Amino acid sequence: ERALVAELRAKAVHDAGCWRLPDGDAYYAAAAEAATTVAMSGDEIHRLGLAQVAEIGARIDGILKTQGMTQGTVGERLVALNKRPDQLYPNTDAGRDALLAHLNRQIVAMQARLPEAFASLPKAPVEVRRVPPTIQAGAPGGYYQNASLDGSRPAIYYINLRDTFDRPKFGLATLTHHEAVPGHHLQVSLALESEQIPLIRRRGFFSGYSEGWALYAEQLADEMGMYEGDPLGQVGYLQSLLFRATRLVVDSGMHAKRWSREKATDYLIATTGIARGRSQGEIDRYTVWPGQACSYKIGHTVWTRLRDEAKTRPGYTPKGFHSVLLKGAMPLAILERVVRRTGAGA
């Protein structure tokens, strides 16, 4: 194996983008469409990302200024906020326990408001657990595991706590809304428990649909008042959106605009305030998985656009619009047809 790695390394080039491969532009377009289920060119993805980075960055800037953080770029101020002692749990077992307790309180608070916007709620409970220390070094920051179909195991929202300093307080709520409620847990569990579709449809997964819903869920939590009196919590939510918008820029930048790894890494750091080590890991991911990182924000854009359209129809209600979750995951192009054909929202 070492000999094979050495052989491959000798042939490797520094350029990371698909553009350097035979039919690379067509390959990137196909990879992005497979991930997002939306047909967009690399240039279109790039322009969408730049526009959304500018809009979200301006919103963060305004809130930070109200909190007395006026010096430096948005990215620099987010770096400073990440390091503030009042935003950090101790990197100890007691600190981790306090962090998990915070997440559980957040879930309970959000669940109490769900009936305002959802006619159907999951029967399966969701628990927050720490990623087992034996696998935390290679595990993502947070992820969701659905409940068993027979009800013998609850749904689990895992959070990686190898270093609590990577999880500042102001960003915890939006991560919980993404992974648990009203994010992945609501979307996945309602599909699994739905009586409207066969089992094979209940188990379906499309990244643009599911990750787009989870980002829409972060926005919905904000709209439902989960950050009232908590401006830094709202900054955490907007930083999450900014990060996903930045992904559109750097993914298309590397694969369609011939950006170097260094340019992509520097842009990610400067825009979002994410530490260099994590940023380099993100760039590695985009290099080997072209298009996938675009599914989050493109999916979010489609979900919010469809809701805005639904609001213009007579009889719109949030509960009516959200009932489309009972039909299971589907490509975004099909979701558009379903919402428009069924008049989802009324």
mmCIF file of C-alpha atoms in Angstrom:
data_model
loop_
_atom_site.group_PDB
_atom_site.id
_atom_site.type_symbol
_atom_site.label_atom_id
_atom_site.label_comp_id
_atom_site.label_asym_id
_atom_site.label_seq_id
_atom_site.Cartn_x
_atom_site.Cartn_y
_atom_site.Cartn_z
ATOM 1 C CA GLU A 1 0.000 0.000 0.000
ATOM 2 C CA ARG A 2 2.817 2.413 0.810
ATOM 3 C CA ALA A 3 4.398 1.692 -2.554
ATOM 4 C CA LEU A 4 1.125 2.465 -4.311
ATOM 5 C CA VAL A 5 0.766 5.738 -2.414
ATOM 6 C CA ALA A 6 4.325 6.692 -3.334
ATOM 7 C CA GLU A 7 3.652 5.881 -6.992
ATOM 8 C CA LEU A 8 0.465 7.941 -7.070
ATOM 9 C CA ARG A 9 2.091 10.836 -5.238
ATOM 10 C CA ALA A 10 4.820 11.017 -7.866
ATOM 11 C CA LYS A 11 2.165 11.523 -10.546
ATOM 12 C CA ALA A 12 0.062 13.994 -8.563
ATOM 13 C CA VAL A 13 -0.214 17.631 -9.582
ATOM 14 C CA HIS A 14 -0.944 20.615 -7.381
ATOM 15 C CA ASP A 15 -4.056 21.745 -9.255
ATOM 16 C CA ALA A 16 -7.160 20.539 -7.443
ATOM 17 C CA GLY A 17 -10.028 21.375 -9.789
ATOM 18 C CA CYS A 18 -12.003 19.164 -12.157
ATOM 19 C CA TRP A 19 -11.126 21.549 -14.997
ATOM 20 C CA ARG A 20 -7.719 19.846 -15.358
ATOM 21 C CA LEU A 21 -9.324 16.471 -16.182
ATOM 22 C CA PRO A 22 -10.555 15.332 -19.626
ATOM 23 C CA ASP A 23 -14.069 16.774 -20.066
ATOM 24 C CA GLY A 24 -13.582 18.333 -16.650
ATOM 25 C CA ASP A 25 -16.125 21.118 -17.099
ATOM 26 C CA ALA A 26 -18.837 18.661 -18.115
ATOM 27 C CA TYR A 27 -17.874 16.370 -15.255
ATOM 28 C CA TYR A 28 -18.191 19.169 -12.708
ATOM 29 C CA ALA A 29 -21.578 20.208 -14.058
ATOM 30 C CA ALA A 30 -22.764 16.595 -13.805
ATOM 31 C CA ALA A 31 -21.326 16.163 -10.296
ATOM 32 C CA ALA A 32 -22.946 19.365 -9.061
ATOM 33 C CA GLU A 33 -26.305 18.396 -10.561
ATOM 34 C CA ALA A 34 -26.090 14.917 -9.016
ATOM 35 C CA ALA A 35 -25.517 16.467 -5.584
ATOM 36 C CA THR A 36 -27.963 19.350 -5.790
ATOM 37 C CA THR A 37 -30.550 17.868 -8.209
ATOM 38 C CA VAL A 38 -30.596 21.301 -9.866
ATOM 39 C CA ALA A 39 -28.975 22.051 -13.233
ATOM 40 C CA MET A 40 -26.622 25.017 -12.795
ATOM 41 C CA SER A 41 -23.345 25.870 -14.476
ATOM 42 C CA GLY A 42 -20.199 26.552 -12.501
ATOM 43 C CA ASP A 43 -20.519 30.252 -13.340
ATOM 44 C CA GLU A 44 -24.125 30.330 -12.100
ATOM 45 C CA ILE A 45 -23.161 28.636 -8.831
ATOM 46 C CA HIS A 46 -20.294 31.086 -8.384
ATOM 47 C CA ARG A 47 -22.461 34.162 -8.957
ATOM 48 C CA LEU A 48 -25.138 32.871 -6.588
ATOM 49 C CA GLY A 49 -22.515 32.289 -3.912
ATOM 50 C CA LEU A 50 -20.954 35.732 -4.247
ATOM 51 C CA ALA A 51 -24.350 37.445 -4.054
ATOM 52 C CA GLN A 52 -25.393 35.504 -0.970
ATOM 53 C CA VAL A 53 -22.042 36.006 0.771
ATOM 54 C CA ALA A 54 -22.446 39.768 0.330
ATOM 55 C CA GLU A 55 -26.030 39.782 1.603
ATOM 56 C CA ILE A 56 -25.437 37.546 4.641
ATOM 57 C CA GLY A 57 -22.168 39.276 5.504
ATOM 58 C CA ALA A 58 -23.969 42.629 5.605
ATOM 59 C CA ARG A 59 -26.557 41.230 8.023
ATOM 60 C CA ILE A 60 -23.845 39.883 10.335
ATOM 61 C CA ASP A 61 -21.976 43.185 10.169
ATOM 62 C CA GLY A 62 -25.050 45.077 11.335
ATOM 63 C CA ILE A 63 -25.629 42.824 14.351
ATOM 64 C CA LEU A 64 -21.962 42.795 15.376
ATOM 65 C CA LYS A 65 -21.907 46.590 15.332
ATOM 66 C CA THR A 66 -24.845 46.684 17.760
ATOM 67 C CA GLN A 67 -22.742 44.503 20.071
ATOM 68 C CA GLY A 68 -19.816 46.914 19.992
ATOM 69 C CA MET A 69 -17.760 44.822 17.541
ATOM 70 C CA THR A 70 -16.926 47.413 14.892
ATOM 71 C CA GLN A 71 -13.265 46.873 14.003
ATOM 72 C CA GLY A 72 -12.046 44.614 11.199
ATOM 73 C CA THR A 73 -13.785 42.579 8.530
ATOM 74 C CA VAL A 74 -16.757 40.357 9.334
ATOM 75 C CA GLY A 75 -14.456 37.342 9.174
ATOM 76 C CA GLU A 76 -11.955 38.917 11.578
ATOM 77 C CA ARG A 77 -14.694 39.816 14.036
ATOM 78 C CA LEU A 78 -16.095 36.274 13.883
ATOM 79 C CA VAL A 79 -12.617 34.930 14.671
ATOM 80 C CA ALA A 80 -12.479 37.213 17.706
ATOM 81 C CA LEU A 81 -15.959 36.126 18.804
ATOM 82 C CA ASN A 82 -14.977 32.460 18.481
ATOM 83 C CA LYS A 83 -12.174 33.045 20.995
ATOM 84 C CA ARG A 84 -14.035 35.086 23.598
ATOM 85 C CA PRO A 85 -13.893 33.342 26.992
ATOM 86 C CA ASP A 86 -17.579 33.996 27.643
ATOM 87 C CA GLN A 87 -18.395 31.970 24.504
ATOM 88 C CA LEU A 88 -16.400 28.873 25.454
ATOM 89 C CA TYR A 89 -17.161 25.862 27.601
ATOM 90 C CA PRO A 90 -14.187 24.428 29.535
ATOM 91 C CA ASN A 91 -12.497 21.627 27.606
ATOM 92 C CA THR A 92 -13.161 19.221 30.482
ATOM 93 C CA ASP A 93 -15.701 16.508 31.235
ATOM 94 C CA ALA A 94 -17.676 19.010 33.311
ATOM 95 C CA GLY A 95 -17.601 21.486 30.436
ATOM 96 C CA ARG A 96 -18.814 18.832 28.008
ATOM 97 C CA ASP A 97 -21.651 17.876 30.353
ATOM 98 C CA ALA A 98 -22.696 21.528 30.592
ATOM 99 C CA LEU A 99 -22.612 21.857 26.805
ATOM 100 C CA LEU A 100 -24.806 18.761 26.328
ATOM 101 C CA ALA A 101 -27.258 20.076 28.919
ATOM 102 C CA HIS A 102 -27.423 23.344 26.952
ATOM 103 C CA LEU A 103 -28.296 21.425 23.776
ATOM 104 C CA ASN A 104 -31.020 19.437 25.509
ATOM 105 C CA ARG A 105 -32.596 22.654 26.789
ATOM 106 C CA GLN A 106 -32.487 24.046 23.261
ATOM 107 C CA ILE A 107 -34.288 21.003 21.861
ATOM 108 C CA VAL A 108 -37.002 21.185 24.523
ATOM 109 C CA ALA A 109 -37.523 24.904 23.842
ATOM 110 C CA MET A 110 -37.784 24.347 20.081
ATOM 111 C CA GLN A 111 -40.094 21.342 20.423
ATOM 112 C CA ALA A 112 -42.522 23.460 22.447
ATOM 113 C CA ARG A 113 -42.933 25.783 19.452
ATOM 114 C CA LEU A 114 -43.204 23.175 16.690
ATOM 115 C CA PRO A 115 -47.032 22.933 16.799
ATOM 116 C CA GLU A 116 -47.137 26.558 15.630
ATOM 117 C CA ALA A 117 -45.753 25.521 12.229
ATOM 118 C CA PHE A 118 -46.279 21.755 11.858
ATOM 119 C CA ALA A 119 -49.514 19.761 11.756
ATOM 120 C CA SER A 120 -47.618 16.468 12.112
ATOM 121 C CA LEU A 121 -44.766 15.806 14.535
ATOM 122 C CA PRO A 122 -42.475 12.769 14.814
ATOM 123 C CA LYS A 123 -43.390 9.995 17.217
ATOM 124 C CA ALA A 124 -39.718 9.042 17.567
ATOM 125 C CA PRO A 125 -37.810 10.903 20.305
ATOM 126 C CA VAL A 126 -34.406 12.455 19.659
ATOM 127 C CA GLU A 127 -31.442 12.396 22.047
ATOM 128 C CA VAL A 128 -28.199 14.355 22.077
ATOM 129 C CA ARG A 129 -25.062 12.286 22.563
ATOM 130 C CA ARG A 130 -21.374 12.932 22.386
ATOM 131 C CA VAL A 131 -19.483 11.303 19.516
ATOM 132 C CA PRO A 132 -17.643 8.364 21.144
ATOM 133 C CA PRO A 133 -14.065 9.445 21.962
ATOM 134 C CA THR A 134 -12.741 6.371 20.137
ATOM 135 C CA ILE A 135 -13.888 7.764 16.768
ATOM 136 C CA GLN A 136 -14.022 11.520 17.398
ATOM 137 C CA ALA A 137 -10.705 12.282 15.682
ATOM 138 C CA GLY A 138 -12.131 11.408 12.264
ATOM 139 C CA ALA A 139 -15.797 12.244 12.854
ATOM 140 C CA PRO A 140 -17.618 15.371 11.637
ATOM 141 C CA GLY A 141 -18.673 18.133 13.998
ATOM 142 C CA GLY A 142 -22.266 16.988 14.228
ATOM 143 C CA TYR A 143 -24.511 14.466 12.534
ATOM 144 C CA TYR A 144 -27.917 12.826 12.811
ATOM 145 C CA GLN A 145 -28.854 9.136 13.033
ATOM 146 C CA ASN A 146 -32.517 8.299 12.521
ATOM 147 C CA ALA A 147 -34.515 6.152 14.931
ATOM 148 C CA SER A 148 -35.026 2.465 14.203
ATOM 149 C CA LEU A 149 -38.201 1.616 12.311
ATOM 150 C CA ASP A 150 -39.432 -0.645 15.124
ATOM 151 C CA GLY A 151 -39.022 2.092 17.730
ATOM 152 C CA SER A 152 -36.424 0.199 19.762
ATOM 153 C CA ARG A 153 -33.795 2.936 19.367
ATOM 154 C CA PRO A 154 -34.359 6.708 19.455
ATOM 155 C CA ALA A 155 -33.017 9.139 16.924
ATOM 156 C CA ILE A 156 -29.617 10.491 17.955
ATOM 157 C CA TYR A 157 -27.991 13.832 17.307
ATOM 158 C CA TYR A 158 -24.253 13.308 17.769
ATOM 159 C CA ILE A 159 -21.946 16.234 18.491
ATOM 160 C CA ASN A 160 -18.164 15.986 18.387
ATOM 161 C CA LEU A 161 -16.686 17.306 21.642
ATOM 162 C CA ARG A 162 -13.032 16.412 21.217
ATOM 163 C CA ASP A 163 -12.341 20.103 21.814
ATOM 164 C CA THR A 164 -15.108 22.280 23.237
ATOM 165 C CA PHE A 165 -13.248 25.371 22.013
ATOM 166 C CA ASP A 166 -14.363 24.341 18.496
ATOM 167 C CA ARG A 167 -17.980 24.762 19.631
ATOM 168 C CA PRO A 168 -18.485 28.351 20.856
ATOM 169 C CA LYS A 169 -21.806 28.965 22.573
ATOM 170 C CA PHE A 170 -23.190 31.391 20.007
ATOM 171 C CA GLY A 171 -23.224 28.699 17.291
ATOM 172 C CA LEU A 172 -24.673 25.789 19.270
ATOM 173 C CA ALA A 173 -28.354 26.605 18.862
ATOM 174 C CA THR A 174 -28.291 26.741 15.075
ATOM 175 C CA LEU A 175 -26.334 23.470 14.873
ATOM 176 C CA THR A 176 -29.026 21.872 17.029
ATOM 177 C CA HIS A 177 -31.803 23.289 14.848
ATOM 178 C CA HIS A 178 -29.994 21.858 11.807
ATOM 179 C CA GLU A 179 -29.338 18.362 13.120
ATOM 180 C CA ALA A 180 -32.372 17.836 15.378
ATOM 181 C CA VAL A 181 -35.480 20.044 15.383
ATOM 182 C CA PRO A 182 -36.824 21.387 13.162
ATOM 183 C CA GLY A 183 -34.036 20.050 10.922
ATOM 184 C CA HIS A 184 -32.993 16.510 10.068
ATOM 185 C CA HIS A 185 -34.948 14.820 12.853
ATOM 186 C CA LEU A 186 -38.239 16.351 11.793
ATOM 187 C CA GLN A 187 -37.686 15.802 8.070
ATOM 188 C CA VAL A 188 -36.334 12.253 8.281
ATOM 189 C CA SER A 189 -38.700 11.014 10.988
ATOM 190 C CA LEU A 190 -41.851 12.383 9.361
ATOM 191 C CA ALA A 191 -40.906 10.591 6.140
ATOM 192 C CA LEU A 192 -40.092 7.333 7.955
ATOM 193 C CA GLU A 193 -43.398 7.435 9.826
ATOM 194 C CA SER A 194 -45.479 8.577 6.839
ATOM 195 C CA GLU A 195 -48.375 6.412 5.684
ATOM 196 C CA GLN A 196 -48.588 8.281 2.373
ATOM 197 C CA ILE A 197 -45.581 6.636 0.720
ATOM 198 C CA PRO A 198 -44.070 3.120 0.427
ATOM 199 C CA LEU A 199 -41.075 2.059 2.522
ATOM 200 C CA ILE A 200 -38.564 2.582 -0.289
ATOM 201 C CA ARG A 201 -39.660 6.223 -0.531
ATOM 202 C CA ARG A 202 -39.477 6.713 3.220
ATOM 203 C CA ARG A 203 -35.783 5.777 3.143
ATOM 204 C CA GLY A 204 -34.835 8.002 0.206
ATOM 205 C CA PHE A 205 -32.042 10.558 0.442
ATOM 206 C CA PHE A 206 -31.244 13.511 -1.790
ATOM 207 C CA SER A 207 -28.631 15.891 -0.455
ATOM 208 C CA GLY A 208 -30.130 19.042 -1.942
ATOM 209 C CA TYR A 209 -33.526 18.251 -0.416
ATOM 210 C CA SER A 210 -32.327 17.096 3.011
ATOM 211 C CA GLU A 211 -29.491 19.545 3.594
ATOM 212 C CA GLY A 212 -31.515 22.338 2.052
ATOM 213 C CA TRP A 213 -34.336 21.551 4.482
ATOM 214 C CA ALA A 214 -31.920 21.579 7.433
ATOM 215 C CA LEU A 215 -30.703 25.069 6.479
ATOM 216 C CA TYR A 216 -34.291 26.183 5.949
ATOM 217 C CA ALA A 217 -34.999 24.807 9.434
ATOM 218 C CA GLU A 218 -32.261 27.036 10.858
ATOM 219 C CA GLN A 219 -33.973 30.009 9.212
ATOM 220 C CA LEU A 220 -37.384 28.861 10.458
ATOM 221 C CA ALA A 221 -36.101 28.709 14.039
ATOM 222 C CA ASP A 222 -34.962 32.316 13.714
ATOM 223 C CA GLU A 223 -38.329 33.354 12.265
ATOM 224 C CA MET A 224 -40.141 31.594 15.119
ATOM 225 C CA GLY A 225 -38.321 33.747 17.657
ATOM 226 C CA MET A 226 -35.695 31.365 18.991
ATOM 227 C CA TYR A 227 -33.111 34.183 19.078
ATOM 228 C CA GLU A 228 -35.235 36.851 20.718
ATOM 229 C CA GLY A 229 -32.947 38.657 23.146
ATOM 230 C CA ASP A 230 -29.941 36.676 21.863
ATOM 231 C CA PRO A 231 -28.227 38.680 19.100
ATOM 232 C CA LEU A 232 -25.066 36.566 19.223
ATOM 233 C CA GLY A 233 -27.172 33.441 18.776
ATOM 234 C CA GLN A 234 -28.560 35.042 15.632
ATOM 235 C CA VAL A 235 -24.986 35.741 14.516
ATOM 236 C CA GLY A 236 -24.319 32.021 14.958
ATOM 237 C CA TYR A 237 -27.247 31.216 12.681
ATOM 238 C CA LEU A 238 -26.103 33.724 10.061
ATOM 239 C CA GLN A 239 -22.521 32.450 10.267
ATOM 240 C CA SER A 240 -23.887 29.003 9.420
ATOM 241 C CA LEU A 241 -25.629 30.427 6.344
ATOM 242 C CA LEU A 242 -22.503 32.408 5.420
ATOM 243 C CA PHE A 243 -20.371 29.273 5.617
ATOM 244 C CA ARG A 244 -22.696 27.418 3.221
ATOM 245 C CA ALA A 245 -22.814 30.377 0.815
ATOM 246 C CA THR A 246 -19.013 30.525 0.869
ATOM 247 C CA ARG A 247 -18.944 26.868 -0.116
ATOM 248 C CA LEU A 248 -20.697 27.790 -3.365
ATOM 249 C CA VAL A 249 -17.917 30.260 -4.134
ATOM 250 C CA VAL A 250 -14.923 28.068 -3.315
ATOM 251 C CA ASP A 251 -16.307 24.811 -4.757
ATOM 252 C CA SER A 252 -17.115 26.423 -8.098
ATOM 253 C CA GLY A 253 -13.982 28.536 -7.808
ATOM 254 C CA MET A 254 -11.708 25.502 -7.692
ATOM 255 C CA HIS A 255 -13.574 23.308 -10.165
ATOM 256 C CA ALA A 256 -14.856 25.831 -12.703
ATOM 257 C CA LYS A 257 -12.837 29.041 -12.222
ATOM 258 C CA ARG A 258 -9.365 27.482 -11.840
ATOM 259 C CA TRP A 259 -8.764 28.729 -8.321
ATOM 260 C CA SER A 260 -5.770 27.286 -6.516
ATOM 261 C CA ARG A 261 -6.174 25.462 -3.212
ATOM 262 C CA GLU A 262 -4.422 28.375 -1.531
ATOM 263 C CA LYS A 263 -6.835 30.946 -2.967
ATOM 264 C CA ALA A 264 -9.838 28.837 -1.940
ATOM 265 C CA THR A 265 -8.473 28.342 1.583
ATOM 266 C CA ASP A 266 -7.657 32.024 2.058
ATOM 267 C CA TYR A 267 -11.114 33.075 0.830
ATOM 268 C CA LEU A 268 -12.838 30.640 3.177
ATOM 269 C CA ILE A 269 -10.853 31.906 6.171
ATOM 270 C CA ALA A 270 -11.245 35.597 5.334
ATOM 271 C CA THR A 271 -14.979 35.330 4.710
ATOM 272 C CA THR A 272 -16.159 33.041 7.498
ATOM 273 C CA GLY A 273 -13.511 33.343 10.208
ATOM 274 C CA ILE A 274 -13.051 29.569 10.283
ATOM 275 C CA ALA A 275 -9.628 28.462 11.556
ATOM 276 C CA ARG A 276 -7.011 27.514 8.962
ATOM 277 C CA GLY A 277 -6.813 23.865 10.010
ATOM 278 C CA ARG A 278 -10.538 23.307 9.631
ATOM 279 C CA SER A 279 -10.572 25.355 6.420
ATOM 280 C CA GLN A 280 -7.874 23.188 4.870
ATOM 281 C CA GLY A 281 -9.899 20.114 5.785
ATOM 282 C CA GLU A 282 -12.929 21.665 4.091
ATOM 283 C CA ILE A 283 -10.918 22.336 0.933
ATOM 284 C CA ASP A 284 -9.728 18.711 0.934
ATOM 285 C CA ARG A 285 -13.377 17.645 1.044
ATOM 286 C CA TYR A 286 -14.386 19.881 -1.864
ATOM 287 C CA THR A 287 -11.415 18.662 -3.883
ATOM 288 C CA VAL A 288 -12.365 14.986 -3.729
ATOM 289 C CA TRP A 289 -16.161 15.467 -3.682
ATOM 290 C CA PRO A 290 -16.915 18.151 -6.274
ATOM 291 C CA GLY A 291 -20.370 19.673 -6.118
ATOM 292 C CA GLN A 292 -21.564 18.042 -2.899
ATOM 293 C CA ALA A 293 -20.908 21.058 -0.688
ATOM 294 C CA CYS A 294 -23.122 23.133 -3.000
ATOM 295 C CA SER A 295 -26.190 21.054 -2.120
ATOM 296 C CA TYR A 296 -26.746 22.806 1.219
ATOM 297 C CA LYS A 297 -27.192 26.402 0.098
ATOM 298 C CA ILE A 298 -28.729 25.615 -3.274
ATOM 299 C CA GLY A 299 -31.238 23.380 -1.503
ATOM 300 C CA HIS A 300 -31.951 26.138 1.011
ATOM 301 C CA THR A 301 -32.481 28.616 -1.822
ATOM 302 C CA VAL A 302 -35.042 26.328 -3.479
ATOM 303 C CA TRP A 303 -36.925 25.615 -0.237
ATOM 304 C CA THR A 304 -37.214 29.323 0.625
ATOM 305 C CA ARG A 305 -38.220 30.255 -2.923
ATOM 306 C CA LEU A 306 -40.972 27.627 -2.948
ATOM 307 C CA ARG A 307 -42.271 28.879 0.385
ATOM 308 C CA ASP A 308 -42.266 32.469 -0.874
ATOM 309 C CA GLU A 309 -44.295 31.326 -3.888
ATOM 310 C CA ALA A 310 -46.693 29.375 -1.659
ATOM 311 C CA LYS A 311 -47.286 32.461 0.484
ATOM 312 C CA THR A 312 -48.810 34.230 -2.525
ATOM 313 C CA ARG A 313 -51.532 31.584 -2.903
ATOM 314 C CA PRO A 314 -54.876 31.957 -1.111
ATOM 315 C CA GLY A 315 -55.130 29.990 2.113
ATOM 316 C CA TYR A 316 -51.392 29.624 2.731
ATOM 317 C CA THR A 317 -50.381 28.317 6.150
ATOM 318 C CA PRO A 318 -46.961 27.191 7.391
ATOM 319 C CA LYS A 319 -48.518 23.889 8.476
ATOM 320 C CA GLY A 320 -49.869 23.286 4.991
ATOM 321 C CA PHE A 321 -46.537 24.025 3.336
ATOM 322 C CA HIS A 322 -44.544 21.863 5.738
ATOM 323 C CA SER A 323 -46.881 18.901 5.178
ATOM 324 C CA VAL A 324 -44.933 18.177 1.995
ATOM 325 C CA LEU A 325 -42.393 16.444 4.273
ATOM 326 C CA LEU A 326 -44.837 13.533 4.547
ATOM 327 C CA LYS A 327 -44.174 12.772 0.876
ATOM 328 C CA GLY A 328 -40.532 11.904 1.563
ATOM 329 C CA ALA A 329 -37.247 13.140 0.121
ATOM 330 C CA MET A 330 -37.111 13.827 -3.603
ATOM 331 C CA PRO A 331 -34.998 15.709 -6.160
ATOM 332 C CA LEU A 332 -35.527 19.453 -5.915
ATOM 333 C CA ALA A 333 -36.909 19.684 -9.454
ATOM 334 C CA ILE A 334 -39.612 17.188 -8.472
ATOM 335 C CA LEU A 335 -40.224 19.016 -5.188
ATOM 336 C CA GLU A 336 -40.990 22.149 -7.202
ATOM 337 C CA ARG A 337 -43.561 20.269 -9.300
ATOM 338 C CA VAL A 338 -45.130 18.624 -6.243
ATOM 339 C CA VAL A 339 -45.478 21.899 -4.340
ATOM 340 C CA ARG A 340 -46.954 23.714 -7.330
ATOM 341 C CA ARG A 341 -49.246 20.872 -8.423
ATOM 342 C CA THR A 342 -50.658 20.112 -4.991
ATOM 343 C CA GLY A 343 -50.838 23.721 -3.891
ATOM 344 C CA ALA A 344 -48.797 22.831 -0.800
ATOM 345 C CA GLY A 345 -49.182 25.604 1.692
ATOM 346 C CA ALA A 346 -52.936 25.711 1.849
#
